[in-house]
Short mmCIF file of C-alpha atoms and ligand atoms in Angstrom, two decimals:
data_model
loop_
_atom_site.label_atom_id
_atom_site.label_comp_id
_atom_site.label_asym_id
_atom_site.label_seq_id
_atom_site.Cartn_x
_atom_site.Cartn_y
_atom_site.Cartn_z
CA UNK U 199 13.63 126.14 -123.36
CA UNK U 200 12.16 126.47 -119.91
CA UNK U 201 13.89 127.81 -116.83
CA UNK U 202 13.02 129.90 -113.82
CA UNK U 203 14.15 133.50 -114.12
CA UNK U 204 13.89 135.72 -111.07
CA UNK U 205 11.16 133.52 -109.67
CA UNK U 206 9.06 133.24 -112.86
CA UNK U 207 8.94 130.20 -115.10
CA UNK U 208 10.20 131.54 -118.39
CA UNK U 209 10.37 130.16 -121.89
CA UNK U 210 13.07 131.48 -124.19
CA UNK U 211 14.08 130.13 -127.53
CA UNK U 212 17.79 130.77 -128.01
CA UNK U 213 20.67 128.55 -129.17
CA UNK U 214 21.87 126.20 -126.41
CA UNK U 215 25.51 127.17 -126.88
CA UNK U 216 24.76 130.89 -126.52
CA UNK U 217 26.26 132.28 -123.32
CA UNK U 218 23.75 132.67 -120.51
CA UNK U 219 25.06 136.26 -120.24
CA UNK U 220 23.92 137.07 -123.79
CA UNK U 221 20.58 135.31 -123.42
CA UNK U 222 19.85 137.38 -120.31
CA UNK U 223 20.87 140.66 -121.94
CA UNK U 224 19.64 140.14 -125.50
CA UNK U 225 16.75 137.68 -125.30
CA UNK U 226 15.38 138.55 -121.85
CA UNK U 227 16.18 142.27 -121.89
CA UNK U 228 17.86 142.11 -118.48
CA UNK U 229 20.90 144.32 -118.89
CA UNK U 230 21.79 144.52 -115.22
CA UNK U 231 24.18 141.61 -115.78
CA UNK U 232 27.37 143.08 -117.28
CA UNK U 233 30.21 141.80 -119.37
CA UNK U 234 33.67 142.81 -118.21
CA UNK U 235 36.21 140.33 -119.46
CA UNK U 236 34.42 137.37 -121.03
CA UNK U 237 36.93 134.99 -119.48
CA UNK U 238 35.81 134.30 -115.94
CA UNK U 239 38.20 136.73 -114.28
CA UNK U 240 36.10 139.76 -113.35
CA UNK U 241 32.74 138.59 -111.99
CA UNK U 242 30.75 141.44 -113.64
CA UNK U 243 28.52 138.78 -115.22
CA UNK U 244 27.75 137.01 -111.92
CA UNK U 245 24.27 135.52 -111.57
CA UNK U 246 22.93 132.85 -109.22
CA UNK U 247 22.10 129.43 -110.67
CA UNK U 248 20.22 127.24 -108.22
CA UNK U 249 21.38 129.63 -105.52
CA UNK U 250 25.08 129.51 -106.36
CA UNK U 251 26.97 132.44 -107.89
CA UNK U 252 28.53 131.64 -111.28
CA UNK U 253 30.03 133.60 -114.17
CA UNK U 254 27.31 133.76 -116.84
CA UNK U 255 29.94 134.41 -119.54
CA UNK U 256 31.12 130.82 -119.05
CA UNK U 257 27.78 129.01 -118.98
CA UNK U 258 25.99 127.75 -122.09
CA UNK U 259 22.29 128.53 -122.03
CA UNK U 260 21.57 124.81 -122.53
CA UNK U 261 23.03 124.09 -119.09
CA UNK U 262 20.36 126.09 -117.25
CA UNK U 263 17.41 124.16 -118.61
CA UNK U 264 14.97 123.75 -115.69
CA UNK U 265 17.38 125.60 -113.39
CA UNK U 266 16.60 128.55 -111.16
CA UNK U 267 18.41 131.67 -112.39
CA UNK U 268 18.52 134.88 -110.41
CA UNK U 269 19.96 138.16 -111.69
CA UNK U 270 20.48 141.52 -110.02
CA UNK U 271 16.98 142.51 -111.20
CA UNK U 272 15.55 139.69 -109.10
CA UNK U 273 17.40 140.56 -105.92
CA UNK U 274 14.89 142.06 -103.58
CA UNK U 275 15.03 142.99 -99.94
CA UNK U 276 18.66 144.07 -99.82
CA UNK U 277 18.01 147.74 -99.41
CA UNK U 278 20.59 148.09 -96.59
CA UNK U 279 23.29 146.87 -98.90
CA UNK U 280 22.11 148.93 -101.85
CA UNK U 281 21.83 152.08 -99.73
CA UNK U 282 25.28 151.49 -98.28
CA UNK U 283 26.76 151.22 -101.79
CA UNK U 284 25.28 154.66 -102.47
CA UNK U 285 26.24 156.31 -99.19
CA UNK U 286 29.76 154.89 -99.12
CA UNK U 287 30.43 155.51 -102.84
CA UNK U 288 30.80 151.79 -103.49
CA UNK U 289 29.98 152.31 -107.17
CA UNK U 290 31.65 154.55 -109.71
CA UNK U 291 31.16 153.40 -113.31
CA UNK U 292 28.87 150.65 -112.04
CA UNK U 293 30.00 147.82 -114.28
CA UNK U 294 31.17 145.67 -111.39
CA UNK U 295 28.35 146.66 -109.03
CA UNK U 296 25.66 144.06 -109.84
CA UNK U 297 28.22 141.28 -109.41
CA UNK U 298 29.57 142.78 -106.20
CA UNK U 299 26.06 143.09 -104.75
CA UNK U 300 25.05 139.55 -105.72
CA UNK U 301 28.22 138.17 -104.09
CA UNK U 302 27.91 140.33 -100.99
CA UNK U 303 24.17 139.82 -100.39
CA UNK U 304 24.37 136.33 -98.80
CA UNK U 305 27.32 137.43 -96.63
CA UNK U 306 25.44 140.48 -95.41
CA UNK U 307 22.33 138.41 -94.77
CA UNK U 308 24.33 135.91 -92.70
CA UNK U 309 26.22 138.59 -90.80
CA UNK U 310 23.04 140.53 -89.99
CA UNK U 311 21.36 137.38 -88.71
CA UNK U 312 24.37 136.63 -86.52
CA UNK U 313 24.62 140.27 -85.43
CA UNK U 314 28.25 140.65 -86.45
CA UNK U 315 30.33 142.66 -88.85
CA UNK U 316 32.36 140.51 -91.22
CA UNK U 317 36.12 141.00 -91.05
CA UNK U 318 37.90 142.55 -93.98
CA UNK U 319 39.53 139.22 -94.88
CA UNK U 320 36.13 137.54 -95.08
CA UNK U 321 34.75 140.28 -97.32
CA UNK U 322 37.83 140.05 -99.52
CA UNK U 323 37.55 136.28 -99.83
CA UNK U 324 33.88 136.56 -100.79
CA UNK U 325 34.77 139.05 -103.52
CA UNK U 326 37.93 137.25 -104.70
CA UNK U 327 36.35 136.60 -108.11
CA UNK U 328 35.14 140.19 -108.63
CA UNK U 329 37.32 142.93 -110.05
CA UNK U 330 36.71 146.67 -109.90
CA UNK U 331 38.84 149.05 -111.89
CA UNK U 332 37.37 152.25 -110.45
CA UNK U 333 36.94 152.29 -106.69
CA UNK U 334 40.14 150.71 -105.42
CA UNK U 335 37.87 148.33 -103.44
CA UNK U 336 38.05 150.21 -100.12
CA UNK U 337 34.70 151.90 -100.69
CA UNK U 338 33.14 148.55 -101.62
CA UNK U 339 34.43 146.85 -98.48
CA UNK U 340 33.25 149.84 -96.43
CA UNK U 341 29.78 149.64 -98.01
CA UNK U 342 29.45 145.95 -97.16
CA UNK U 343 30.60 146.42 -93.59
CA UNK U 344 28.33 149.43 -93.21
CA UNK U 345 25.36 147.39 -94.45
CA UNK U 346 26.11 144.94 -91.63
CA UNK U 347 25.86 147.74 -89.09
CA UNK U 348 29.38 149.17 -88.92
CA UNK U 349 29.63 152.92 -88.54
CA UNK U 350 30.97 154.35 -91.75
CA UNK U 351 34.17 155.65 -90.16
CA UNK U 352 34.93 152.30 -88.48
CA UNK U 353 34.30 150.24 -91.56
CA UNK U 354 37.12 148.98 -93.77
CA UNK U 355 39.53 149.25 -90.88
CA UNK U 356 37.66 146.39 -89.25
CA UNK U 357 40.12 143.59 -89.80
CA UNK U 358 40.71 140.08 -88.50
CA UNK U 359 40.93 140.78 -84.77
CA UNK U 360 37.61 142.57 -84.37
CA UNK U 361 35.66 140.54 -86.87
CA UNK V 130 38.28 136.26 -132.65
CA UNK V 131 35.18 135.41 -130.71
CA UNK V 132 33.46 132.24 -131.90
CA UNK V 133 29.87 132.60 -133.11
CA UNK V 134 28.46 130.41 -130.39
CA UNK V 135 24.90 130.24 -131.67
CA UNK V 136 25.90 127.99 -134.58
CA UNK V 137 27.64 125.37 -132.48
CA UNK V 138 25.96 122.04 -131.94
CA UNK V 139 24.92 121.22 -128.38
CA UNK V 140 23.65 117.74 -127.56
CA UNK V 141 22.21 117.20 -124.14
CA UNK V 142 22.91 113.94 -122.29
CA UNK V 143 20.94 113.24 -119.16
CA UNK V 144 22.37 109.84 -118.24
CA UNK V 145 25.86 108.34 -118.48
CA UNK V 146 24.72 105.65 -120.91
CA UNK V 147 23.11 108.27 -123.13
CA UNK V 148 26.37 110.25 -123.15
CA UNK V 149 28.51 107.19 -123.89
CA UNK V 150 26.21 106.00 -126.67
CA UNK V 151 26.34 109.40 -128.31
CA UNK V 152 30.13 109.63 -127.95
CA UNK V 153 30.55 106.15 -129.43
CA UNK V 154 28.93 107.24 -132.68
CA UNK V 155 30.14 110.86 -132.61
CA UNK V 156 33.52 110.80 -130.83
CA UNK V 157 34.41 114.28 -132.11
CA UNK V 158 31.94 115.82 -129.66
CA UNK V 159 33.65 117.78 -126.87
CA UNK V 160 32.24 117.08 -123.40
CA UNK V 161 30.97 120.15 -121.55
CA UNK V 162 31.38 119.93 -117.78
CA UNK V 163 31.64 123.21 -115.84
CA UNK V 164 32.83 124.99 -119.02
CA UNK V 165 35.36 127.15 -117.15
CA UNK V 166 38.04 126.10 -119.62
CA UNK V 167 35.89 125.43 -122.70
CA UNK V 168 34.08 128.78 -122.66
CA UNK V 169 37.26 130.75 -122.03
CA UNK V 170 38.60 128.98 -125.14
CA UNK V 171 35.42 129.65 -127.14
CA UNK V 172 35.21 133.29 -126.09
CA UNK V 173 38.74 133.72 -127.41
CA UNK V 174 38.27 131.66 -130.56
CA UNK V 175 40.83 129.06 -129.46
CA UNK V 176 38.53 126.09 -129.98
CA UNK V 177 37.85 124.84 -133.49
CA UNK V 178 35.50 122.02 -132.58
CA UNK V 179 31.88 122.54 -133.62
CA UNK V 180 30.05 119.79 -131.75
CA UNK V 181 29.61 119.42 -128.01
CA UNK V 182 27.86 117.16 -125.54
CA UNK V 183 26.59 118.43 -122.23
CA UNK V 184 27.55 116.11 -119.36
CA UNK V 185 26.90 118.61 -116.54
CA UNK V 186 23.68 116.86 -115.47
CA UNK V 187 25.04 113.30 -115.21
CA UNK V 188 24.41 112.42 -111.58
CA UNK V 189 26.52 109.24 -112.01
CA UNK V 190 29.60 111.46 -112.20
CA UNK V 191 28.96 113.33 -108.95
CA UNK V 192 29.70 112.72 -105.31
CA UNK V 193 32.56 111.97 -102.94
CA UNK V 194 32.71 108.67 -101.05
CA UNK V 195 35.21 106.52 -99.18
CA UNK V 196 35.82 102.94 -98.13
CA UNK V 197 38.56 101.48 -95.95
CA UNK V 198 41.32 102.10 -98.49
CA UNK V 199 40.13 104.58 -101.10
CA UNK V 200 38.42 107.87 -101.69
CA UNK V 201 36.31 108.14 -104.80
CA UNK V 202 35.66 111.55 -106.28
CA UNK V 203 33.17 111.82 -109.14
CA UNK V 204 34.56 113.57 -112.21
CA UNK V 205 31.93 116.33 -112.04
CA UNK V 206 32.71 117.18 -108.41
CA UNK V 207 33.21 120.93 -108.18
CA UNK V 208 35.86 122.79 -106.20
CA UNK V 209 33.13 124.07 -103.88
CA UNK V 210 31.96 120.52 -103.19
CA UNK V 211 35.52 119.49 -102.35
CA UNK V 212 35.99 122.52 -100.08
CA UNK V 213 32.81 121.61 -98.19
CA UNK V 214 33.35 117.83 -98.03
CA UNK V 215 34.16 116.34 -94.60
CA UNK V 216 35.74 113.34 -96.37
CA UNK V 217 38.16 115.59 -98.25
CA UNK V 218 38.89 117.56 -95.06
CA UNK V 219 39.76 114.36 -93.25
CA UNK V 220 41.69 112.36 -95.84
CA UNK V 221 42.82 114.80 -98.51
CA UNK V 222 43.18 118.24 -96.90
CA UNK V 223 45.72 119.27 -99.55
CA UNK V 224 42.90 119.07 -102.10
CA UNK V 225 40.76 121.40 -100.00
CA UNK V 226 43.66 123.86 -99.73
CA UNK V 227 44.11 123.66 -103.49
CA UNK V 228 40.42 124.11 -104.33
CA UNK V 229 40.18 127.23 -102.17
CA UNK V 230 42.79 128.93 -104.32
CA UNK V 231 41.16 128.25 -107.68
CA UNK V 232 39.47 131.32 -109.14
CA UNK V 233 36.79 133.02 -107.07
CA UNK V 234 33.61 131.42 -105.70
CA UNK V 235 32.00 131.65 -109.14
CA UNK V 236 34.67 129.45 -110.73
CA UNK V 237 34.76 127.13 -107.71
CA UNK V 238 31.01 126.57 -108.08
CA UNK V 239 31.36 125.40 -111.65
CA UNK V 240 34.89 124.10 -112.29
CA UNK V 241 35.29 120.34 -111.84
CA UNK V 242 38.16 118.05 -110.97
CA UNK V 243 37.47 115.90 -114.06
CA UNK V 244 37.71 119.01 -116.24
CA UNK V 245 41.00 120.03 -114.64
CA UNK V 246 42.42 116.57 -115.37
CA UNK V 247 41.05 116.24 -118.91
CA UNK V 248 42.05 119.77 -119.83
CA UNK V 249 45.58 118.69 -118.97
CA UNK V 250 47.18 122.11 -118.59
CA UNK V 251 50.61 121.74 -116.95
CA UNK V 252 49.41 124.51 -114.63
CA UNK V 253 46.36 122.49 -113.51
CA UNK V 254 46.51 122.82 -109.75
CA UNK V 255 44.95 119.48 -108.81
CA UNK V 256 47.47 117.51 -110.86
CA UNK V 257 50.42 117.52 -108.42
CA UNK V 258 48.05 116.31 -105.71
CA UNK V 259 46.80 113.41 -107.81
CA UNK V 260 50.41 112.61 -108.71
CA UNK V 261 51.62 112.31 -105.11
CA UNK V 262 48.45 110.53 -104.03
CA UNK V 263 48.97 108.05 -106.93
CA UNK V 264 45.37 108.34 -108.00
CA UNK V 265 43.67 106.09 -110.54
CA UNK V 266 41.54 107.62 -113.27
CA UNK V 267 38.36 105.66 -113.92
CA UNK V 268 37.51 106.04 -117.59
CA UNK V 269 34.43 104.62 -119.24
CA UNK V 270 33.22 104.18 -122.80
CA UNK V 271 30.54 102.05 -124.38
CA UNK V 272 33.07 99.21 -124.58
CA UNK V 273 33.79 99.18 -120.85
CA UNK V 274 35.59 100.72 -117.90
CA UNK V 275 39.32 100.93 -117.31
CA UNK V 276 41.52 102.22 -114.52
CA UNK V 277 44.45 104.35 -115.62
CA UNK V 278 47.23 105.18 -113.15
CA UNK V 279 47.35 108.97 -112.97
CA UNK V 280 51.11 108.90 -113.42
CA UNK V 281 50.67 107.51 -116.94
CA UNK V 282 47.63 109.58 -117.88
CA UNK V 283 49.53 112.26 -119.82
CA UNK V 284 51.36 111.39 -123.02
CA UNK V 285 52.78 114.89 -123.43
CA UNK V 286 51.85 118.55 -123.34
CA UNK V 287 48.04 118.68 -122.96
CA UNK V 288 47.81 115.16 -124.33
CA UNK V 289 45.96 112.49 -122.37
CA UNK V 290 45.68 108.77 -123.05
CA UNK V 291 41.86 108.94 -123.07
CA UNK V 292 40.46 107.13 -126.11
CA UNK V 293 37.80 108.53 -128.43
CA UNK V 294 34.42 107.98 -126.85
CA UNK V 295 35.81 107.76 -123.33
CA UNK V 296 34.78 109.92 -120.38
CA UNK V 297 36.47 110.27 -117.03
CA UNK V 298 33.82 109.10 -114.58
CA UNK V 299 35.72 109.27 -111.30
CA UNK V 300 39.07 109.41 -109.58
CA UNK V 301 40.05 106.78 -107.06
CA UNK V 302 42.62 107.85 -104.50
CA UNK V 303 44.34 105.49 -102.04
CA UNK V 304 44.19 107.19 -98.64
CA UNK V 305 47.53 109.00 -98.59
CA UNK V 306 50.07 107.93 -95.97
CA UNK V 307 51.68 110.82 -94.11
CA UNK V 308 51.49 114.58 -93.79
CA UNK V 309 50.13 116.46 -96.81
CA UNK V 310 51.29 119.81 -98.11
CA UNK V 311 50.16 121.99 -101.01
CA UNK V 312 51.34 125.41 -102.13
CA UNK V 313 51.07 127.43 -105.26
CA UNK V 314 52.93 130.52 -106.25
CA UNK V 315 51.21 132.82 -108.72
CA UNK V 316 50.71 136.53 -109.26
CA UNK V 317 47.40 136.87 -107.48
CA UNK V 318 45.73 134.51 -105.04
CA UNK V 319 42.37 134.05 -106.73
CA UNK V 320 42.72 133.98 -110.47
CA UNK V 321 46.37 133.40 -111.12
CA UNK V 322 47.73 130.81 -113.46
CA UNK V 323 50.33 129.17 -111.30
CA UNK V 324 54.00 129.80 -111.81
CA UNK V 325 54.95 126.86 -109.61
CA UNK V 326 52.72 124.38 -107.78
CA UNK V 327 53.93 121.73 -105.33
CA UNK V 328 52.21 118.88 -103.55
CA UNK V 329 54.14 116.85 -100.99
CA UNK V 330 53.48 113.82 -98.86
CA UNK V 331 55.71 112.96 -95.92
CA UNK V 332 55.29 109.59 -94.24
CA UNK V 333 57.63 106.58 -94.13
CA UNK V 334 58.79 107.81 -97.49
CA UNK V 335 58.48 111.14 -99.22
CA UNK V 336 56.56 111.93 -102.39
CA UNK V 337 56.79 115.22 -104.27
CA UNK V 338 55.20 116.54 -107.43
CA UNK V 339 55.55 119.86 -109.21
CA UNK V 340 53.26 121.61 -111.69
CA UNK V 341 53.96 124.43 -114.15
CA UNK V 342 57.63 123.44 -114.42
CA UNK V 343 57.42 121.11 -117.42
CA UNK V 344 55.08 119.95 -120.20
CA UNK V 345 53.07 117.88 -117.72
CA UNK V 346 53.07 117.40 -113.96
CA UNK V 347 56.35 115.92 -112.70
CA UNK V 348 57.12 113.58 -109.81
CA UNK V 349 60.51 114.59 -108.38
CA UNK V 350 61.87 111.05 -107.99
CA UNK V 351 65.53 111.88 -107.30
CA UNK V 352 64.60 114.46 -104.70
CA UNK V 353 62.16 112.00 -103.11
CA UNK V 354 64.93 109.36 -102.94
CA UNK V 355 67.31 111.76 -101.18
CA UNK V 356 64.75 112.75 -98.55
CA UNK V 357 63.34 109.23 -98.09
CA UNK V 358 66.81 107.87 -97.33
CA UNK V 359 67.67 110.48 -94.72
CA UNK V 360 69.53 112.97 -96.92
CA UNK V 361 69.69 116.64 -96.02
CA UNK V 362 67.52 119.36 -97.48
CA UNK V 363 70.62 120.84 -99.15
CA UNK V 364 71.20 117.53 -100.96
CA UNK V 365 67.53 117.44 -101.88
CA UNK V 366 67.69 120.94 -103.38
CA UNK V 367 70.64 119.83 -105.49
CA UNK V 368 68.74 116.74 -106.63
CA UNK V 369 65.75 118.85 -107.63
CA UNK V 370 67.80 120.47 -110.39
CA UNK V 371 67.92 117.02 -112.04
CA UNK V 372 64.21 116.36 -111.61
CA UNK V 373 62.71 119.52 -113.07
CA UNK V 374 63.77 121.80 -115.90
CA UNK V 375 61.44 124.77 -115.97
CA UNK V 376 61.24 126.87 -119.13
CA UNK V 377 61.12 130.60 -119.82
CA UNK V 378 57.68 131.77 -120.90
CA UNK V 379 55.42 134.80 -120.84
CA UNK V 380 54.84 134.46 -117.14
CA UNK V 381 58.29 133.77 -115.65
CA UNK V 382 61.87 132.87 -116.36
CA UNK V 383 63.31 129.44 -115.86
CA UNK V 384 65.73 130.68 -113.18
CA UNK V 385 62.93 132.27 -111.22
CA UNK V 386 60.84 129.11 -111.36
CA UNK V 387 63.77 126.95 -110.25
CA UNK V 388 64.48 129.22 -107.30
CA UNK V 389 60.81 129.19 -106.28
CA UNK V 390 60.65 125.40 -106.61
CA UNK V 391 63.71 125.00 -104.35
CA UNK V 392 62.28 127.39 -101.79
CA UNK V 393 58.97 125.53 -101.82
CA UNK V 394 60.85 122.29 -101.26
CA UNK V 395 62.53 123.75 -98.18
CA UNK V 396 59.24 125.16 -96.93
CA UNK V 397 57.58 121.75 -97.38
CA UNK V 398 60.36 120.12 -95.37
CA UNK V 399 60.26 122.68 -92.56
CA UNK V 400 56.53 122.67 -92.16
CA UNK V 401 56.20 118.88 -92.15
CA UNK V 402 59.07 118.38 -89.68
CA UNK V 403 57.41 117.30 -86.42
CA UNK V 404 58.03 118.96 -83.04
CA UNK V 405 59.29 122.26 -84.28
CA UNK V 406 59.36 124.98 -81.70
C1 FAD X 740 38.95 132.83 -113.69
C2 FAD X 740 39.50 131.43 -113.71
C3 FAD X 740 40.46 131.07 -112.80
C4 FAD X 740 41.00 129.78 -112.81
N1 FAD X 740 41.96 129.47 -111.89
C5 FAD X 740 42.52 128.24 -111.92
C6 FAD X 740 43.54 127.89 -111.02
O1 FAD X 740 43.95 128.69 -110.17
N2 FAD X 740 44.08 126.66 -111.10
C7 FAD X 740 43.65 125.74 -112.02
O2 FAD X 740 44.17 124.62 -112.05
N3 FAD X 740 42.67 126.04 -112.88
C8 FAD X 740 42.11 127.27 -112.85
N4 FAD X 740 41.12 127.57 -113.74
C9 FAD X 740 40.71 126.55 -114.70
C10 FAD X 740 39.76 125.56 -114.00
O3 FAD X 740 38.58 126.24 -113.66
C11 FAD X 740 39.51 124.41 -114.89
O4 FAD X 740 40.67 123.69 -115.21
C12 FAD X 740 38.43 123.46 -114.36
O5 FAD X 740 38.84 122.58 -113.36
C13 FAD X 740 37.92 122.70 -115.55
O6 FAD X 740 36.73 122.05 -115.19
P1 FAD X 740 35.40 122.31 -116.00
O7 FAD X 740 34.41 121.37 -115.45
O8 FAD X 740 35.06 123.72 -116.03
O9 FAD X 740 35.89 121.82 -117.46
P2 FAD X 740 35.34 122.17 -118.90
O10 FAD X 740 35.73 123.52 -119.30
O11 FAD X 740 33.91 121.80 -119.00
O12 FAD X 740 36.19 121.10 -119.71
C14 FAD X 740 37.60 121.18 -119.83
C15 FAD X 740 38.10 120.06 -120.76
O13 FAD X 740 37.94 118.81 -120.14
C16 FAD X 740 37.07 117.96 -120.89
N5 FAD X 740 36.27 117.24 -119.90
C17 FAD X 740 35.59 117.78 -118.85
N6 FAD X 740 35.06 116.80 -118.08
C18 FAD X 740 35.41 115.62 -118.66
C19 FAD X 740 35.16 114.26 -118.33
N7 FAD X 740 34.46 113.89 -117.25
N8 FAD X 740 35.68 113.29 -119.14
C20 FAD X 740 36.42 113.63 -120.24
N9 FAD X 740 36.68 114.91 -120.60
C21 FAD X 740 36.18 115.89 -119.83
C22 FAD X 740 36.27 118.91 -121.77
O14 FAD X 740 35.82 118.27 -122.93
C23 FAD X 740 37.30 119.97 -122.06
O15 FAD X 740 38.15 119.57 -123.07
C24 FAD X 740 40.54 128.83 -113.74
C25 FAD X 740 39.54 129.19 -114.65
C26 FAD X 740 39.01 130.47 -114.65
C27 FAD X 740 37.94 130.83 -115.62
S1 FES X 741 32.52 138.91 -117.94
FE1 FES X 741 32.22 137.03 -116.99
S2 FES X 741 33.76 137.01 -115.50
FE2 FES X 741 34.21 138.82 -116.59
S1 FES X 742 32.78 150.83 -110.22
FE1 FES X 742 33.75 150.73 -112.17
S2 FES X 742 34.47 148.70 -112.17
FE2 FES X 742 33.81 148.91 -110.17
#
């Protein structure tokens, strides 16, 4: 079956009912996409299909025929965000991190273009489908706000009024 | 136990007529829309069916449109599409409010209104809205199309009146008269299975529907009658006890659900009362 994977037209033969998550990890060798819950709750398996984030644990491989799939391995040019996750300790065990970054990347891109720092509520809404059992979230929110230009000590206290 | 997914049979349909032809000869095939219910079921081994038909790419089942009297929402319309639709924002804002509270963005990008209806969970959040809006379900099979009033679409707990070989193609909604109101109470905003859901419509008359408080969605007819004929909210709260009979389950007790339902009723009334200070 043909689909576009991280910008390259790719042919993979795998059963159509196999979860996209497993095809990516087992058949394509891309293990950046993680499995947390297998029931759509945690967002660790987030990938972009035709530009939209989805949970790859809930998508049959057959449904991405001819689609454009992007995983964390294919995300390039978000070094600000990736650096901020490191400097602000936005990752601990790392299972949730690829999903968090894929969800946050478009928000950061938009905010940087508009020269603003997204409010906490906006960051939280963007990450509503992503769970983290390590960081307590604060460090993740701080990393995202920092990537948009907030000073580390200001970030995560930036709430509705200032955003 | 996790189902061995690789052995399941996946048939791809690319047009509505292809899907209907296949379903006519193989009505045991389970339609796959956004898969946000089906794959949760498969991942947990709750689904015994072995054969599936992919309907995700049927463009005939997509899109939101309106005419003078009705909105039409294609069965495959996702929550994200409803959140972004100017037609929904204008004529059915309670649906937008509802869609925003379903899962996170990832589920909103894939979950469909047709799937929510066909899945038929009493906790399906769109169902109270369709009940107060008195929607019509447009169902189609190889033998033709029929319109089913939403209020007679469920025959019991998770049981619909869809016939073998039939797909939901769209929902037709008469433009609702009056102020719209939607709330759900759950444990967590994004991913919670609702404990109580309410949709209300307040115009010349009042319409109210509750989810998660019975085997299917329930229109609160006695409560509606009290409020439509000028009764007080206290009388309406009393009437509600005759309309709904929530049960105890893993998630909440019956008493808790009843109390929440009454409080939601009062909140609906307050926030749709015009000229409050
Ligand atoms: C993390 C998470 C959070 C969720 N939160 C909520 C929530 O807050 N509120 C809520 O109500 N739901 C919630 N859901 C469930 C919600 O996503 C689904 O009910 C969704 O709307 C189903 O649509 P789908 O396209 O994914 O259906 P699918 O899973 O593809 O299908 C569901 C059922 O409907 C049938 N079907 C689908 N389309 C048709 C059709 N056109 N004609 C006939 N049969 C059809 C399928 O065969 C299947 O039996 C959540 C799910 C997840 C994973
Ligand atoms: S593994 Fe897919 S959402 Fe948790
Ligand atoms: S860093 Fe461990 S789950 Fe988020």
